[in-house]
mmCIF file of C-alpha atoms in Angstrom:
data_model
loop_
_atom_site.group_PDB
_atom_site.id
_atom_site.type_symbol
_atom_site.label_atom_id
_atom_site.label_comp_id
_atom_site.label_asym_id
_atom_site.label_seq_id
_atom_site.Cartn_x
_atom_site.Cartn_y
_atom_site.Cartn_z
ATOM 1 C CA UNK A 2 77.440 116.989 125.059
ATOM 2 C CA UNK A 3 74.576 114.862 124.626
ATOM 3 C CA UNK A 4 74.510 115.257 121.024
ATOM 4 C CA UNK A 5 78.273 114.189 120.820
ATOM 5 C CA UNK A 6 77.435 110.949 122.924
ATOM 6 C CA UNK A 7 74.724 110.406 120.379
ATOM 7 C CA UNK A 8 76.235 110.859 117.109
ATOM 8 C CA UNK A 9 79.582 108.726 118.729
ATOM 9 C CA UNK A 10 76.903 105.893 119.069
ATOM 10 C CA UNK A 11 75.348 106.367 115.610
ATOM 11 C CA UNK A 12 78.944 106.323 114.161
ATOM 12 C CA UNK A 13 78.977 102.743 115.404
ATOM 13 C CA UNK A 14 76.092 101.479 113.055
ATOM 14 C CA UNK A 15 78.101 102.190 109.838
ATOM 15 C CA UNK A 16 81.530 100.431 111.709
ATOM 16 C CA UNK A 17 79.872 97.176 112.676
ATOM 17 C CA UNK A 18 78.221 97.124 109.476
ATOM 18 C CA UNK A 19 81.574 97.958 107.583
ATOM 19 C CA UNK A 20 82.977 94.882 110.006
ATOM 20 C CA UNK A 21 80.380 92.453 109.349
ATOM 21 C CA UNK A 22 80.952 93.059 105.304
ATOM 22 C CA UNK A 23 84.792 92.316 105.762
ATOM 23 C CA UNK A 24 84.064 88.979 107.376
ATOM 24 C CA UNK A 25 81.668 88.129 105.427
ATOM 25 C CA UNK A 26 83.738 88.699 102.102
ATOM 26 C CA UNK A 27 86.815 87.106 103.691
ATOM 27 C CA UNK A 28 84.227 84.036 104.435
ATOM 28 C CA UNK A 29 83.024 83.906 100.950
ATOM 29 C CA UNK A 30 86.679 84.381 99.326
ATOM 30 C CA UNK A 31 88.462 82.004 101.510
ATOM 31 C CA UNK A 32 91.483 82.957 103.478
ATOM 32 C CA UNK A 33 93.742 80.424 101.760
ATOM 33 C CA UNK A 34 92.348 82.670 98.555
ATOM 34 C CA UNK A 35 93.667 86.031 99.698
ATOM 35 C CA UNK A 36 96.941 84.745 100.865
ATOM 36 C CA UNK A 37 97.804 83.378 97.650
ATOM 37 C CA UNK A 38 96.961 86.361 95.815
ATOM 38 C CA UNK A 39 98.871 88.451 98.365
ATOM 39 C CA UNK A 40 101.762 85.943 97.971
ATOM 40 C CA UNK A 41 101.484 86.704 94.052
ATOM 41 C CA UNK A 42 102.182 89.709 94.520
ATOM 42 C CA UNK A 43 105.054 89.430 96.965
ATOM 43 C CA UNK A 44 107.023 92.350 98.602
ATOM 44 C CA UNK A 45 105.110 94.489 96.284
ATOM 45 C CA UNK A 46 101.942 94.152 98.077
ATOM 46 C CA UNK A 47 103.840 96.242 100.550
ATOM 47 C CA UNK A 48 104.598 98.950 98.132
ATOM 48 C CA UNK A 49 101.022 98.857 96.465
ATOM 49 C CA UNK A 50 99.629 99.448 100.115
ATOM 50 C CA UNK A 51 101.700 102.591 101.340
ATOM 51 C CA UNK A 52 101.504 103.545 97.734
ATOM 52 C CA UNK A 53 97.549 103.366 98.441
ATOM 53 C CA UNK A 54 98.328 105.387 101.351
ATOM 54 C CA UNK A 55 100.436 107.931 100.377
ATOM 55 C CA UNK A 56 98.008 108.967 97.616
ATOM 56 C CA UNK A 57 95.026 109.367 100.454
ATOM 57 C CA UNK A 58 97.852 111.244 102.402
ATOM 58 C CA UNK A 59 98.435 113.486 99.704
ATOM 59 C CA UNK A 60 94.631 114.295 98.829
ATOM 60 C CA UNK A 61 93.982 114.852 101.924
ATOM 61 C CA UNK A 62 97.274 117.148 102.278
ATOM 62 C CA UNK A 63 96.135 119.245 99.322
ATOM 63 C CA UNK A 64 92.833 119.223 100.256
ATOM 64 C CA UNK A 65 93.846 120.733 103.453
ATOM 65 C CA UNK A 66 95.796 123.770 101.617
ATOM 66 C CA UNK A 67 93.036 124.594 99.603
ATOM 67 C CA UNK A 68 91.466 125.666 102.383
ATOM 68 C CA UNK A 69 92.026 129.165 103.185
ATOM 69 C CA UNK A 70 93.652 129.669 106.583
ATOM 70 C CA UNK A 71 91.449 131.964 108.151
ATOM 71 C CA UNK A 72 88.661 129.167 107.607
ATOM 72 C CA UNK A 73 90.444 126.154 108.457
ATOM 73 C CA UNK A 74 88.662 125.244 111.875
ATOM 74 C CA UNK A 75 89.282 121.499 110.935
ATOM 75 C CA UNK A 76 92.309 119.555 111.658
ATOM 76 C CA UNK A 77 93.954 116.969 109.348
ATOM 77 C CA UNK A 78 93.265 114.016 110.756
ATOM 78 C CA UNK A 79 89.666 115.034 110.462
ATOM 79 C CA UNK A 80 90.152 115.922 107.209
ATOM 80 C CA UNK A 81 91.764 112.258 106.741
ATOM 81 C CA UNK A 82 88.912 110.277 108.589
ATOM 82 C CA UNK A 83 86.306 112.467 106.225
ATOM 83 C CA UNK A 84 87.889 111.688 102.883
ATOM 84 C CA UNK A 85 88.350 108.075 103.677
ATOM 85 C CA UNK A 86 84.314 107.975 104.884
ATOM 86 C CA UNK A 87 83.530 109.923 101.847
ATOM 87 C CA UNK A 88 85.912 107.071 99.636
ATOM 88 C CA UNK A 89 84.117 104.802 101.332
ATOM 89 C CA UNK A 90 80.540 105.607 100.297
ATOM 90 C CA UNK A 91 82.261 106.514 96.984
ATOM 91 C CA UNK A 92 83.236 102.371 96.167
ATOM 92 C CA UNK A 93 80.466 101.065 97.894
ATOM 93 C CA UNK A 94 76.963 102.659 96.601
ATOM 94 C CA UNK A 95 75.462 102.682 93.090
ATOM 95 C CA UNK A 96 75.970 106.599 93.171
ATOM 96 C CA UNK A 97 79.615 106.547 93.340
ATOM 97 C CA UNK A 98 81.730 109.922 93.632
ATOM 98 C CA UNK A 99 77.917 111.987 93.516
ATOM 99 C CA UNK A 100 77.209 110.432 97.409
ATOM 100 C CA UNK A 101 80.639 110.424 98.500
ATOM 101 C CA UNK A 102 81.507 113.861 97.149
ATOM 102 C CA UNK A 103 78.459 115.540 98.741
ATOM 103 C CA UNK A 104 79.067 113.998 102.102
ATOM 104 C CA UNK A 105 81.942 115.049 102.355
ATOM 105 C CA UNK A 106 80.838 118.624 101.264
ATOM 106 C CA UNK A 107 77.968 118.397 103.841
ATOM 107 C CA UNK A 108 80.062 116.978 107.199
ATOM 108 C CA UNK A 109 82.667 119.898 106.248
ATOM 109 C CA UNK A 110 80.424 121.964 105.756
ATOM 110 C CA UNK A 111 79.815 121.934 109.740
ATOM 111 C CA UNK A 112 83.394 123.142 110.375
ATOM 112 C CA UNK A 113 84.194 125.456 107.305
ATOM 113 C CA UNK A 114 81.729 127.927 105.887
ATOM 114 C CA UNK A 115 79.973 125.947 103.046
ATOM 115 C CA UNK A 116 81.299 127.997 100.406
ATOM 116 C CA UNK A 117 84.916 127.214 101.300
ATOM 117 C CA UNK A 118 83.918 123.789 101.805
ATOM 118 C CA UNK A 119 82.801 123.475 98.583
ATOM 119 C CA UNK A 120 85.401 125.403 96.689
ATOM 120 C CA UNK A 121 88.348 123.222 98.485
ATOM 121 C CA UNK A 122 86.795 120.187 97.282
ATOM 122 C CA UNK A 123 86.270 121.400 93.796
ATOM 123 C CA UNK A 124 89.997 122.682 93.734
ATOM 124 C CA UNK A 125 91.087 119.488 95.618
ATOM 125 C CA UNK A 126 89.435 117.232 93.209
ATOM 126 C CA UNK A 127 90.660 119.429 89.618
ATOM 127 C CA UNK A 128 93.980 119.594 91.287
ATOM 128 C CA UNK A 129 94.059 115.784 91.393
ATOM 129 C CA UNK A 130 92.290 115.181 87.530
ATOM 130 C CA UNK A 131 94.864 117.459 86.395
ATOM 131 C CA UNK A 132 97.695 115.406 88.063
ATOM 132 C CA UNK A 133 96.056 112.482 86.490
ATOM 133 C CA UNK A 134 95.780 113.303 83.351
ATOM 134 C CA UNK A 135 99.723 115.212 83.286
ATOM 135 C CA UNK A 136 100.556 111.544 84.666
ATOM 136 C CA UNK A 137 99.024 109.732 81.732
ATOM 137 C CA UNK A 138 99.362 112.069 79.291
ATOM 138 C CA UNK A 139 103.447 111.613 79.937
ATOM 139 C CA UNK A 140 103.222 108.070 79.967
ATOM 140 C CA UNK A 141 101.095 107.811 76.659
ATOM 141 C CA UNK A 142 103.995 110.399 75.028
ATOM 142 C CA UNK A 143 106.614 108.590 76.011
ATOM 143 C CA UNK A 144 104.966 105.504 75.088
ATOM 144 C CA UNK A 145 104.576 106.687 71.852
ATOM 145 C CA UNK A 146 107.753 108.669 70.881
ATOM 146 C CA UNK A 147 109.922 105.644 71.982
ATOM 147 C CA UNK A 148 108.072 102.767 70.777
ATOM 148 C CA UNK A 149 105.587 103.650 68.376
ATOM 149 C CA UNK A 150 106.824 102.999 64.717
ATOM 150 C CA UNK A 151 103.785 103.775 62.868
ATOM 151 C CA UNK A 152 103.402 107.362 62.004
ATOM 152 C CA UNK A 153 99.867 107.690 62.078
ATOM 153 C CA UNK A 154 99.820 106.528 65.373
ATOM 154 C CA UNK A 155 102.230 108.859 66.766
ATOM 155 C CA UNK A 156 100.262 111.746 64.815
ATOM 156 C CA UNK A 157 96.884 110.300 66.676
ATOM 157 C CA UNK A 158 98.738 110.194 70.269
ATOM 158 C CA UNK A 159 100.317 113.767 69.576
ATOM 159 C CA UNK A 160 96.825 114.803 68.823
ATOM 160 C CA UNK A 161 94.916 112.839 71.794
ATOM 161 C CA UNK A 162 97.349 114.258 74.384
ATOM 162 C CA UNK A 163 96.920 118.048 73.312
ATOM 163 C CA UNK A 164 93.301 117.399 73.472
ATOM 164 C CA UNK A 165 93.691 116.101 77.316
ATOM 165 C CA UNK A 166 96.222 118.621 77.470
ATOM 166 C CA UNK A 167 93.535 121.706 77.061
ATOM 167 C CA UNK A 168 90.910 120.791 79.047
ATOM 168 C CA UNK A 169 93.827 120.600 82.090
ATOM 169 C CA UNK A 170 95.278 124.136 81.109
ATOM 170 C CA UNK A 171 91.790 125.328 81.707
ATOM 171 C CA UNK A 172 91.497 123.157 85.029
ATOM 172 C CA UNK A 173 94.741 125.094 86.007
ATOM 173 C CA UNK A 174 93.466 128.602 85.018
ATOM 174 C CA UNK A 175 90.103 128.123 86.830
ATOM 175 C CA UNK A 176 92.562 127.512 89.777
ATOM 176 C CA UNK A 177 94.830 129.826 89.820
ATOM 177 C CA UNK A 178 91.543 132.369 89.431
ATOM 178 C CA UNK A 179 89.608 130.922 91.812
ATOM 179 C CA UNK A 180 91.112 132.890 95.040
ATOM 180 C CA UNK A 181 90.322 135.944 93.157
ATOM 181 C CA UNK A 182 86.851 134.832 92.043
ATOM 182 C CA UNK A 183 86.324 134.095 96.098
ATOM 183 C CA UNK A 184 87.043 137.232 96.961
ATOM 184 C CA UNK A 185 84.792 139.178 94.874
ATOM 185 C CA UNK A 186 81.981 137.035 95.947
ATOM 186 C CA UNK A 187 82.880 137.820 99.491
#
């Protein structure tokens, strides 16, 4: 119980540091700055924010399912409060994704057996590439079957997106494989 107390209380360093930053960059931008931009934007500030949100829902939704059942001993609002710590360290240390991603593997890692920790994130995070790169793979073929007049360039699009295509065909094999894979190992 102690321990709880004490890691509650330690919790609280990284909060009212995370608070002091905020203030301090809404000091240094100027209130009257970020209302204007916001106002730029208009009603689609709105959308960008819930679309923000959904997509953290989301991850942390298919995170969640990667997880085998019979190992998932953490909810999903824990699951939520981890990815958005481990986002967190993500944007704000020189590291990026190689700090974020292993905290995240290493607080999980306390609830799930490690190697199911590490193999959701894995799956989580090539599950998410490969929706990324289907998304702008579409966007750059429609792009350039509808408005691209020069041949060559269609050619060289055609080309690019079967070369993104590939690497997430492999993504989604590795996938698909990796229950199996998990099993033999067990």
């Amino acid at each position: 119980m102690k321990s709880i107390k004490r890691y509650r209380k330690i919790g609280l360093l990284p909060l009212a540091a995370g608070v002091a930053l905020f203030i301090y960059l809404i000091d240094k931008t100027g209130v009257s700055t970020i209302v204007a931009n916001i106002q730029l934007f208009g009603a689609n500030f709105l959308f960008l924010l819930l679309t923000s949100g959904a997509r953290q829902y989301f991850r942390t939704l298919a995170w969640h399912y990667c997880i085998e059942r019979e190992h998932r001993r953490i909810g999903f609002l824990d699951l939520l409060s981890l990815r958005l710590a481990a986002e967190t360290i993500t944007y704000l240390t020189f590291a990026g994704p190689f700090f974020g991603e292993t905290a995240k593997a290493y607080i999980a890692s306390k609830r799930i057996p490690t190697a199911y920790s590490l193999s959701s994130i894995v799956v989580e995070n090539l599950i998410y590439s490969l929706s990324v790169a289907l998304f702008i793979m579409s966007g750059a073929l429609i792009l350039l079957l509808r408005f691209a007049t020069a041949q060559q360039l269609r050619v060289a699009g055609i080309i690019i997106s079967i070369a993104v295509l590939l690497p997430a065909l492999l993504a989604y094999l590795f996938i698909s494989r990796r229950w199996m894979l998990l099993r033999q190992a067990s």
